[in-house]
Coordinates of C-alpha atoms in Angstrom, one line a residue:
Chain D
X10 CA -0.1 -0.2 0.0
X11 CA 1.2 3.5 -0.6
X12 CA 2.1 5.8 2.0
X13 CA -0.4 7.4 3.9
X14 CA -3.5 7.0 1.7
X15 CA -6.8 7.6 2.9
X16 CA -8.7 4.6 1.7
X17 CA -12.4 3.9 2.0
X18 CA -11.5 1.1 4.9
X19 CA -10.0 4.1 7.1
X20 CA -12.7 6.3 6.2
X21 CA -15.3 3.9 7.5
X22 CA -12.9 2.5 10.6
X23 CA -12.8 6.2 11.7
X24 CA -16.6 7.2 11.1
X25 CA -17.6 3.4 13.6
X26 CA -15.0 4.6 16.3
X27 CA -16.5 7.9 16.0
X28 CA -20.0 6.2 16.1
X29 CA -19.3 4.2 18.5
X30 CA -17.8 6.7 21.0
X31 CA -20.3 9.4 21.2
X32 CA -23.3 6.3 21.4
X33 CA -21.1 5.2 24.4
X34 CA -20.4 9.0 25.9
X35 CA -24.5 9.7 25.4
X36 CA -25.7 5.6 27.0
X37 CA -22.8 7.0 29.8
X38 CA -24.8 10.2 30.6
X39 CA -28.0 8.7 32.2
X40 CA -25.5 6.6 34.6
X41 CA -23.6 10.2 35.9
X42 CA -27.1 12.5 35.9
X43 CA -29.0 10.0 38.3
X44 CA -26.8 11.0 41.1
X45 CA -27.8 14.7 40.7
X46 CA -30.5 16.1 43.1
X47 CA -33.7 14.4 41.5
X48 CA -37.4 15.5 41.4
X49 CA -38.8 15.1 44.6
X50 CA -35.9 16.5 45.9
X51 CA -36.1 19.7 43.9
X52 CA -39.5 19.9 44.8
X53 CA -39.3 20.8 48.6
X54 CA -37.1 24.0 46.9
X55 CA -39.0 26.6 48.5
X56 CA -40.5 27.5 51.8
X57 CA -42.5 30.2 53.2
X58 CA -42.1 31.6 57.3
X59 CA -44.7 33.4 59.5
X60 CA -41.7 35.9 60.8
X61 CA -44.4 37.7 63.9
X62 CA -43.3 35.1 66.4
X63 CA -39.6 36.8 66.4
X64 CA -38.8 39.8 68.6
X65 CA -35.4 41.9 68.3
X66 CA -32.6 40.2 69.4
X67 CA -33.8 36.6 68.5
X68 CA -32.9 33.9 65.9
X69 CA -35.0 31.0 64.5
X70 CA -33.3 28.2 61.9
X71 CA -35.6 26.5 59.3
X72 CA -34.9 24.2 57.1
X73 CA -35.0 24.5 53.3
X74 CA -33.9 22.4 50.6
X75 CA -32.0 20.4 53.8
X76 CA -29.9 22.7 54.7
X77 CA -30.6 25.2 57.9
X78 CA -31.6 28.7 57.0
X79 CA -30.3 31.4 60.0
X80 CA -33.5 34.5 60.0
X81 CA -32.3 36.6 62.5
X82 CA -34.0 39.5 63.5
X83 CA -30.9 42.2 64.4
X84 CA -31.2 44.7 67.0
X85 CA -30.3 48.2 65.9
X86 CA -26.3 47.7 67.7
X87 CA -25.8 44.7 65.6
X88 CA -27.4 46.8 62.0
X89 CA -25.1 49.3 63.3
X90 CA -21.8 47.0 63.8
X91 CA -22.7 45.9 60.5
X92 CA -23.5 49.1 58.8
X93 CA -20.0 50.9 60.1
X94 CA -17.6 48.2 59.0
X95 CA -14.6 49.3 56.7
X96 CA -15.3 47.5 53.4
X97 CA -11.5 47.3 52.9
X98 CA -11.3 44.8 56.0
X99 CA -12.8 42.1 54.6
X100 CA -11.5 39.3 53.1
X101 CA -14.8 39.3 50.9
X102 CA -16.6 42.7 50.4
X103 CA -20.3 42.8 50.3
X104 CA -22.5 45.9 51.4
X105 CA -24.6 45.1 54.6
X106 CA -27.4 47.1 52.3
X107 CA -26.7 43.8 49.4
X108 CA -27.0 41.1 52.3
X109 CA -30.6 42.3 54.4
X110 CA -33.2 43.8 52.1
X111 CA -34.5 45.0 55.2
X112 CA -31.8 45.8 57.6
X113 CA -33.6 44.5 60.2
X114 CA -34.2 41.1 58.9
X115 CA -30.8 38.8 58.3
X116 CA -31.8 35.4 56.4
X117 CA -29.1 33.4 55.6
X118 CA -27.6 30.1 55.1
X119 CA -26.9 28.3 58.3
X120 CA -24.1 26.5 56.3
X121 CA -19.9 27.6 56.9
X122 CA -18.9 28.2 53.7
X123 CA -15.5 26.4 54.3
X124 CA -17.1 22.6 55.0
X125 CA -20.4 22.6 56.1
X126 CA -20.9 23.1 59.7
X127 CA -23.7 24.7 61.4
X128 CA -21.8 28.0 63.2
X129 CA -23.0 28.6 66.2
X130 CA -25.1 32.1 67.2
X131 CA -23.8 35.6 68.9
X132 CA -20.2 33.8 69.2
X133 CA -16.7 34.7 67.9
X134 CA -14.8 37.4 68.1
X135 CA -16.8 40.0 65.9
X136 CA -20.4 39.4 68.2
X137 CA -21.8 37.8 65.3
X138 CA -21.6 33.7 64.3
X139 CA -18.6 31.4 64.8
X140 CA -17.9 28.2 63.0
X141 CA -16.4 25.5 65.8
X142 CA -15.1 22.8 63.3
X143 CA -12.9 24.8 61.6
X144 CA -12.5 28.5 63.7
X145 CA -14.6 30.6 61.3
X146 CA -15.5 34.2 63.0
X147 CA -18.5 35.9 61.0
X148 CA -19.7 39.5 61.9
X149 CA -23.3 41.0 62.5
X150 CA -24.3 40.8 58.9
X151 CA -22.8 36.8 58.2
X152 CA -19.6 38.3 56.5
X153 CA -16.6 36.3 57.1
X154 CA -14.2 38.1 59.3
X155 CA -11.3 35.5 60.8
X156 CA -10.7 32.1 59.8
X157 CA -10.6 29.9 57.2
X158 CA -13.8 30.0 55.6
X159 CA -13.7 31.8 51.7
X160 CA -16.9 33.4 51.5
X161 CA -19.8 35.3 53.6
X162 CA -22.5 33.1 54.7
X163 CA -24.5 32.3 51.7
X164 CA -28.1 34.7 51.4
X165 CA -30.5 32.4 49.4
X166 CA -33.4 33.7 47.1
X167 CA -36.5 35.4 48.7
X168 CA -39.2 37.2 48.9
X169 CA -41.0 39.2 51.2
X170 CA -44.5 37.6 50.6
X171 CA -45.9 40.9 53.0
X172 CA -44.7 42.9 56.2
X173 CA -45.0 39.4 58.5
X174 CA -43.9 36.1 55.6
X175 CA -41.5 35.6 53.7
X176 CA -40.9 33.0 51.4
X177 CA -37.5 31.6 50.6
X178 CA -36.7 29.6 47.7
Chain O
X24 CA 8.3 -23.3 40.1
X25 CA 4.7 -24.5 39.4
X26 CA 4.9 -26.2 36.1
X27 CA 6.1 -29.3 38.0
X28 CA 3.2 -30.0 40.1
X29 CA 0.9 -32.4 39.8
X30 CA -2.6 -33.3 41.3
X31 CA -2.1 -36.3 43.6
X32 CA -6.2 -36.9 43.6
X33 CA -6.8 -38.3 39.2
X34 CA -10.1 -35.6 40.3
X35 CA -7.4 -33.4 41.0
X36 CA -5.4 -34.0 38.0
X37 CA -8.8 -33.8 36.0
X38 CA -9.9 -30.6 36.7
X39 CA -5.9 -29.2 36.6
X40 CA -5.3 -30.6 33.1
X41 CA -8.5 -28.4 31.9
X42 CA -7.9 -25.2 33.9
X43 CA -4.5 -25.2 35.7
X44 CA -6.4 -23.2 39.2
X45 CA -4.4 -25.1 41.4
X46 CA -1.0 -24.9 39.9
X47 CA -1.4 -21.2 40.2
X48 CA -2.4 -21.7 44.0
X49 CA 0.8 -24.0 44.6
X50 CA 2.9 -22.3 43.2
X51 CA 2.4 -18.5 45.0
X52 CA 2.1 -20.3 48.1
X53 CA 3.9 -23.4 48.6
X54 CA 7.7 -23.4 46.6
X55 CA 7.5 -19.7 46.4
X56 CA 11.2 -19.1 47.1
X57 CA 11.9 -16.5 50.1
X58 CA 15.2 -14.7 51.5
X59 CA 15.6 -17.0 54.6
X60 CA 15.8 -13.5 57.1
X61 CA 12.5 -11.9 56.6
X62 CA 11.6 -10.7 60.0
X63 CA 8.3 -10.1 61.9
X64 CA 7.5 -6.7 59.7
X65 CA 7.2 -8.5 56.9
X66 CA 4.5 -11.2 58.5
X67 CA 1.7 -7.6 58.1
X68 CA 1.1 -8.4 54.7
X69 CA -0.8 -11.7 55.3
X70 CA -2.1 -10.4 58.7
X71 CA -3.5 -7.2 55.5
X72 CA -5.1 -10.4 53.5
X73 CA -6.5 -11.6 56.7
X74 CA -8.3 -8.1 58.1
X75 CA -9.6 -7.6 54.8
X76 CA -11.5 -11.1 54.0
X77 CA -12.8 -10.4 57.9
X78 CA -14.4 -7.3 57.1
X79 CA -15.8 -8.4 54.0
X80 CA -17.2 -10.8 55.7
X81 CA -18.6 -9.3 59.1
X82 CA -19.6 -6.8 56.2
X83 CA -21.7 -9.3 54.3
X84 CA -23.5 -10.3 57.0
X85 CA -24.0 -6.6 58.5
X86 CA -25.2 -5.7 55.5
X87 CA -28.7 -8.3 55.9
X88 CA -29.5 -6.2 58.8
X89 CA -28.6 -2.7 57.8
X90 CA -31.3 -0.1 56.1
X91 CA -29.5 2.7 53.7
X92 CA -31.9 5.5 54.5
X93 CA -31.6 8.3 56.3
X94 CA -34.7 7.8 58.9
X95 CA -33.9 4.3 59.0
X96 CA -29.6 3.7 59.4
X97 CA -29.3 4.7 62.8
X98 CA -32.0 3.2 64.5
X99 CA -31.2 -0.4 62.4
X100 CA -27.3 -0.1 63.2
X101 CA -28.9 0.0 67.4
X102 CA -31.4 -2.6 65.7
X103 CA -27.8 -4.7 64.8
X104 CA -26.7 -3.8 68.1
X105 CA -29.4 -5.1 70.4
X106 CA -31.6 -7.7 68.7
X107 CA -30.0 -9.2 66.3
X108 CA -28.0 -12.9 67.1
X109 CA -24.4 -11.9 67.9
X110 CA -24.9 -8.5 66.2
X111 CA -23.0 -6.5 68.9
X112 CA -20.3 -8.9 67.7
X113 CA -20.4 -8.4 64.4
X114 CA -20.4 -5.1 64.4
X115 CA -17.8 -4.5 66.8
X116 CA -15.4 -7.1 64.9
X117 CA -16.0 -4.6 61.7
X118 CA -15.8 -1.3 63.6
X119 CA -12.6 -2.5 65.1
X120 CA -11.5 -4.4 61.8
X121 CA -11.0 -1.1 60.2
X122 CA -9.1 0.1 62.9
X123 CA -6.5 -2.9 62.9
X124 CA -6.8 -2.7 58.9
X125 CA -5.5 1.0 59.0
X126 CA -3.0 0.2 61.8
X127 CA -1.3 -3.4 60.1
X128 CA -1.4 -0.9 56.5
X129 CA 0.8 1.6 58.3
X130 CA 3.2 -1.0 59.7
X131 CA 3.0 -2.6 56.4
X132 CA 3.7 0.7 54.5
X133 CA 6.6 1.9 57.1
X134 CA 8.3 -1.2 56.9
X135 CA 8.6 -0.5 53.1
X136 CA 10.2 2.8 53.9
X137 CA 12.3 1.6 56.2
X138 CA 13.9 -1.2 54.4
X139 CA 13.6 0.7 51.0
X140 CA 10.8 -2.3 49.3
X141 CA 9.3 0.6 46.9
X142 CA 12.6 0.8 44.8
X143 CA 13.7 -0.8 41.9
X144 CA 12.6 -3.4 40.9
X145 CA 9.1 -3.3 43.0
X146 CA 8.1 0.3 42.1
X147 CA 4.8 -1.0 40.5
X148 CA 4.2 -3.5 44.1
X149 CA 4.6 -0.3 45.6
X150 CA 2.0 1.8 43.7
X151 CA -0.1 -0.7 43.2
X152 CA 0.1 -0.5 47.2
X153 CA -0.9 3.2 47.5
X154 CA -3.6 3.2 44.7
X155 CA -5.3 -0.2 47.3
X156 CA -4.3 2.3 50.2
X157 CA -6.4 5.1 48.4
X158 CA -9.2 2.7 48.4
X159 CA -9.3 1.4 51.8
X160 CA -9.2 5.5 52.9
X161 CA -12.4 5.5 50.6
X162 CA -13.9 2.4 51.7
X163 CA -13.1 3.0 55.3
X164 CA -14.8 6.6 55.4
X165 CA -18.0 5.6 54.0
X166 CA -18.5 2.7 56.3
X167 CA -18.1 5.5 59.2
X168 CA -20.6 7.6 57.9
X169 CA -23.0 4.3 57.5
X170 CA -24.5 4.6 61.6
X171 CA -26.0 8.3 60.7
X172 CA -24.7 9.0 64.3
X173 CA -23.3 12.5 64.5
X174 CA -19.8 12.4 63.5
X175 CA -20.8 10.3 60.4
X176 CA -22.9 13.0 59.2
X177 CA -20.6 15.8 59.9
X178 CA -17.5 14.3 58.7
X179 CA -19.7 13.1 55.8
X180 CA -20.5 16.9 55.6
X181 CA -17.0 17.9 56.0
X182 CA -15.4 15.5 53.6
X183 CA -17.9 15.5 50.6
X184 CA -17.8 19.9 51.1
X185 CA -14.2 19.6 50.5
X186 CA -15.0 18.9 46.5
X187 CA -16.7 22.5 46.6
X188 CA -13.0 23.4 47.0
X189 CA -12.5 23.0 43.3
X190 CA -13.4 26.2 40.9
X191 CA -16.2 27.0 39.1
X192 CA -17.9 23.3 39.1
X193 CA -17.3 22.9 43.2
X194 CA -21.0 23.9 43.5
X195 CA -22.2 20.9 40.9
X196 CA -19.4 18.6 41.9
X197 CA -20.9 18.9 45.9
X198 CA -24.4 19.1 44.7
X199 CA -24.0 15.5 42.4
X200 CA -22.3 14.2 45.4
X201 CA -25.2 14.3 47.5
X202 CA -28.2 14.0 45.5
X203 CA -29.8 16.8 46.6
X204 CA -28.8 20.5 48.7
X205 CA -27.2 18.8 51.7
X206 CA -26.2 15.6 53.0
X207 CA -28.8 13.0 53.3
X208 CA -30.8 10.3 52.6
X209 CA -29.4 9.5 48.9
X210 CA -25.8 10.4 50.0
X211 CA -26.3 7.7 52.5
X212 CA -27.6 4.8 50.3
X213 CA -24.9 5.6 47.4
X214 CA -22.1 5.8 50.2
X215 CA -23.5 2.2 51.1
X216 CA -24.0 0.9 47.7
X217 CA -20.0 2.0 47.3
X218 CA -18.8 0.9 50.3
X219 CA -19.7 -2.5 49.9
X220 CA -18.6 -2.7 46.3
X221 CA -14.9 -1.3 47.2
X222 CA -13.4 -3.8 49.6
X223 CA -14.5 -6.4 46.2
X224 CA -11.8 -3.7 44.0
X225 CA -9.2 -3.9 47.1
X226 CA -9.1 -7.4 46.7
X227 CA -8.2 -7.6 43.2
X228 CA -5.7 -5.1 43.5
X229 CA -4.5 -7.5 46.4
X230 CA -4.4 -10.3 44.0
X231 CA -2.5 -8.0 41.1
X232 CA 0.0 -6.4 44.3
X233 CA 1.1 -10.0 45.2
X234 CA 1.3 -11.2 41.4
X235 CA 3.6 -8.1 41.2
X236 CA 5.5 -9.3 44.3
X237 CA 6.4 -12.8 43.0
X238 CA 8.0 -11.6 40.4
X239 CA 11.4 -9.9 41.6
X240 CA 10.3 -12.1 44.9
X241 CA 10.6 -10.2 48.7
X242 CA 13.1 -7.6 49.3
X243 CA 14.5 -8.7 52.3
X244 CA 15.8 -6.5 55.8
X245 CA 19.5 -6.9 54.6
X246 CA 17.3 -4.8 50.9
X247 CA 19.9 -7.1 48.6
X248 CA 19.4 -8.8 45.5
X249 CA 18.7 -12.3 46.6
X250 CA 18.8 -15.5 43.8
X251 CA 15.6 -17.1 43.4
X252 CA 16.4 -20.9 44.1
X253 CA 20.0 -20.0 45.8
X254 CA 21.0 -20.8 49.2
X255 CA 19.5 -17.7 50.2
X256 CA 15.4 -18.8 49.8
X257 CA 13.6 -20.9 51.2
X258 CA 10.7 -22.3 50.3
X259 CA 7.2 -20.1 51.8
X260 CA 5.6 -23.4 53.0
X261 CA 6.4 -24.1 55.6
X262 CA 9.0 -21.5 56.5
X263 CA 6.4 -18.6 56.3
X264 CA 3.2 -19.6 56.6
X265 CA 4.5 -20.8 60.3
X266 CA 5.9 -17.7 61.1
X267 CA 2.7 -15.4 59.8
X268 CA 0.4 -17.9 61.4
X269 CA 1.8 -17.7 65.0
X270 CA 2.3 -13.3 63.8
X271 CA -1.7 -13.5 63.1
X272 CA -2.6 -15.3 66.3
X273 CA -0.5 -12.3 68.1
X274 CA -2.6 -9.6 66.3
X275 CA -5.5 -11.7 67.0
X276 CA -4.9 -11.7 70.9
X277 CA -4.9 -7.5 70.3
X278 CA -7.7 -7.7 68.1
X279 CA -10.3 -9.5 70.5
X280 CA -8.7 -7.0 73.0
X281 CA -10.4 -4.4 71.5
X282 CA -13.5 -6.3 70.6
X283 CA -14.4 -8.0 74.1
X284 CA -13.0 -5.3 76.5
X285 CA -13.2 -1.2 75.1
X286 CA -14.6 -2.4 71.7
X287 CA -15.6 2.0 71.8
X288 CA -12.1 3.2 72.3
X289 CA -11.6 4.0 69.0
X290 CA -14.8 5.1 68.7
X291 CA -16.4 8.4 69.3
X292 CA -19.0 8.7 71.8
X293 CA -21.0 10.6 69.4
X294 CA -21.8 8.9 66.9
X295 CA -23.9 6.8 69.5
X296 CA -26.2 10.6 69.1
X297 CA -28.4 10.0 66.0
X298 CA -27.3 13.0 62.9
X299 CA -28.8 16.0 63.8
X300 CA -28.2 18.6 60.3
X301 CA -29.4 21.4 62.5
X302 CA -26.6 21.0 65.0
X303 CA -22.9 20.5 64.3
X304 CA -20.8 18.7 67.6
X305 CA -18.8 21.1 69.4
X306 CA -15.3 18.9 68.1
X307 CA -15.2 17.4 65.1
X308 CA -12.5 14.8 64.6
X309 CA -12.2 12.0 62.0
X310 CA -11.2 8.5 62.7
X311 CA -7.6 8.1 64.3
X312 CA -6.3 7.0 61.3
X313 CA -6.9 9.9 59.0
X314 CA -5.8 12.6 62.2
X315 CA -2.5 13.2 60.2
X316 CA -3.7 13.9 56.9
X317 CA -6.7 15.6 58.9
X318 CA -4.1 17.4 60.5
X319 CA -2.3 18.7 57.0
X320 CA -5.5 19.5 55.9
X321 CA -6.3 21.9 58.5
X322 CA -2.7 23.9 58.6
X323 CA -3.6 25.6 55.4
X324 CA -5.9 28.6 56.1
X325 CA -6.5 28.6 52.4
X326 CA -9.3 26.6 51.7
X327 CA -8.4 25.2 48.4
X328 CA -5.4 25.4 49.4
X329 CA -5.6 22.9 52.2
X330 CA -7.5 20.2 49.9
X331 CA -4.7 20.3 47.7
X332 CA -2.0 19.8 50.0
X333 CA -4.0 16.9 52.0
X334 CA -4.5 15.4 48.4
X335 CA -0.7 15.9 47.5
X336 CA 0.1 14.1 51.1
X337 CA -1.2 10.8 49.4
X338 CA -0.5 11.6 46.0
X339 CA 3.5 12.1 47.0
X340 CA 3.6 8.2 48.0
X341 CA 3.5 7.3 44.6
X342 CA 6.1 8.9 43.3
X343 CA 8.2 7.9 46.4
X344 CA 10.5 5.6 44.2
X345 CA 12.0 8.1 42.1
X346 CA 12.1 10.9 45.0
X347 CA 14.2 8.4 47.0
X348 CA 17.6 8.7 44.8
X349 CA 19.7 6.5 46.6
X350 CA 20.1 3.0 45.0
X351 CA 21.1 1.7 48.2
X352 CA 17.7 -0.1 49.5
X353 CA 17.9 -0.9 53.3
X354 CA 18.0 1.6 56.0
X355 CA 20.8 -0.3 57.6
X356 CA 23.0 0.7 55.0
X357 CA 22.3 4.1 55.2
X358 CA 23.3 5.7 58.2
X359 CA 21.8 9.3 57.6
X360 CA 18.4 7.7 55.5
X361 CA 18.2 6.2 59.0
X362 CA 17.5 9.0 61.4
X363 CA 15.9 10.7 58.6
X364 CA 13.2 8.0 58.0
X365 CA 12.4 7.7 62.3
X366 CA 12.3 11.4 62.4
X367 CA 9.1 10.9 59.4
X368 CA 7.7 8.3 61.5
X369 CA 7.8 11.1 64.4
X370 CA 6.3 13.6 62.3
X371 CA 3.4 11.3 61.1
X372 CA 3.0 10.5 64.3
X373 CA 2.8 14.4 65.8
X374 CA 0.8 15.1 62.7
X375 CA -1.8 12.8 64.0
X376 CA -1.4 13.5 67.4
X377 CA -2.1 17.6 66.2
X378 CA -4.9 16.3 64.1
X379 CA -7.0 15.7 67.2
X380 CA -6.6 19.5 68.5
X381 CA -7.8 22.1 68.3
X382 CA -6.8 24.5 65.4
X383 CA -5.5 27.4 66.8
X384 CA -2.4 29.0 68.6
X385 CA 0.4 26.7 69.1
X386 CA -0.9 23.7 67.9
X387 CA -1.5 25.3 64.3
X388 CA 1.6 26.9 64.5
X389 CA 3.1 23.5 64.8
X390 CA 1.0 22.0 62.7
X391 CA 2.4 24.2 60.0
X392 CA 6.0 23.0 60.9
X393 CA 4.8 18.6 60.9
X394 CA 2.6 19.5 57.2
X395 CA 5.8 21.5 55.7
X396 CA 8.2 18.9 57.4
X397 CA 6.3 16.2 56.0
X398 CA 6.5 17.3 52.2
X399 CA 10.6 18.5 53.2
X400 CA 11.1 14.7 53.4
X401 CA 9.7 13.6 50.0
X402 CA 10.9 16.8 48.4
X403 CA 14.2 18.4 49.4
X404 CA 15.6 15.2 52.0
X405 CA 14.9 12.0 50.2
X406 CA 16.5 13.7 46.5
X407 CA 19.1 15.0 48.1
X408 CA 20.5 12.2 50.7
X409 CA 21.1 10.0 47.6
X410 CA 23.9 12.1 46.4
X411 CA 25.5 13.3 50.2
X412 CA 25.0 10.0 51.8
X413 CA 27.6 7.6 51.9
X414 CA 26.4 4.2 53.0
X415 CA 27.7 1.5 53.9
X416 CA 29.6 -1.2 52.0
X417 CA 26.1 -4.0 51.3
X418 CA 26.5 -7.5 52.5
X419 CA 27.3 -10.3 49.1
X420 CA 24.9 -12.7 50.9
X421 CA 22.1 -13.3 53.4
X422 CA 24.3 -15.5 55.1
X423 CA 27.3 -13.4 55.7
X424 CA 26.2 -10.2 58.0
X425 CA 25.1 -12.7 60.4
X426 CA 28.5 -14.9 60.2
X427 CA 31.7 -15.2 62.8
X428 CA 34.2 -13.3 61.1
X429 CA 36.1 -16.9 61.2
X430 CA 33.3 -18.3 59.4
X431 CA 33.5 -15.1 57.3
X432 CA 37.3 -16.0 56.5
X433 CA 36.7 -19.6 55.6
X434 CA 34.1 -18.8 53.3
X435 CA 36.6 -16.4 51.5
X436 CA 38.9 -18.7 51.7
X437 CA 36.7 -21.5 49.9
X438 CA 35.5 -19.1 47.3
X439 CA 38.9 -18.2 46.8
X440 CA 40.3 -22.0 46.3
X441 CA 37.6 -22.5 44.0
X442 CA 37.9 -19.7 42.0

């Protein structure tokens, strides 16, 4: 056979191989995707909460998508403390006003952004939250101030349905 | 060695002619030539095989009673402990068996490090061993999650969250692993499935490990090459079969001591509290055998950096045969390495201690130094030692170091006369 000549057989070889590879890949996807959150898990994606029983300085923890969500009715002192922080001092700079739609209500996922533990409230060096697992300190706006966590506590999507009810998710 | 084997019974011959399985087993277990000076540190291979089989058998029967569902798992483990006949025994053997498995594997690896068993021509045996170790880590971790106690749940949370450190796709990967938005039932069920599968993968790798070992034959405490079938070797059976059995009996005494007297010594009391996704225990610690790696993870103030370093701490082992530049295997003939290898062992134990402490203040500083030293051992000390160390002269045979000076002279004279 002459050197490097593309024959009909080469063509059949490559196309057959390509079809087999594409077929295998598309068949592999269901085996991978079956592990992703299923329909029943996604169906639990929103929660409504009545805020009336919570007085200033009190927090509640609700479950949303299997995760704890902290809802804290902040005191004026906490709000002031969160507002006066210099953004340049923050590892993950965010304004308090971007984190709380209504400054009185702080709603955030109660999961440390380091490795997923639940931080303890009103503890730590910044009067906010403290994660006992690896020592991350969050402030009164749930922003990371000290420790290994890379980002601030996550703010879930939520809306105030009316003055006293919010819907998370 | 195995070609000459002929089964004695007619049935055996009939079978063996059609499938030479008996030949294979015979060759690898009976006349297999083994260096005559192997010490008790070499008995851990057999002990580890025993551990694996024990875990598979006890795990199989535990799986007949366990329920892999977040609402039922904790209660089913208590059901095994209280109601199932001998359930307490089977579970304690399985739980302590995991700890003893790791104790044995660490000794087995330390033996390899001390006597240079990972060096040419045994690199692949070592690398297969590193993969076995990795699978053991994954299997043990997933197994620890199954009782669905507080430590199970939060251990699973912390470790699966390590994947969230991956840039860009981290969150999708963790949600994929969880089958949800947090650790829950889907994760438990898939961990159970994988926990059941992995021991069989380990078993397959063990076969490759032994197969690869039987090509060059065992290393030995002198670390010199021995000629298979020479005066330096003895048949595996009965010499090492009996020695391994004796070591196994001693090991079983320790094993039984844990199972019958202190079955919860190595566990954590928090794991007898059912998993609560709203409350993290005050102090999360992994099982003792992961503590050195946990200390490395925590010594880095950066999330991704910590994960990378912890994974590297294990991955670097696979490169050991090329990081160690010395041609001499045994630490017996390497005066400097001998000291450094002990320092390395001490450092790993120190890391293990630090892994159990809270990561702040002095502990954190020492943890960082110990982590740095762990890596320095592999990427600075080992490559350099090969060039600067003056090794001691190696013996010509396994007999030479144990002969008296007179015997040695006689032998030299005899070989001189014959030459």
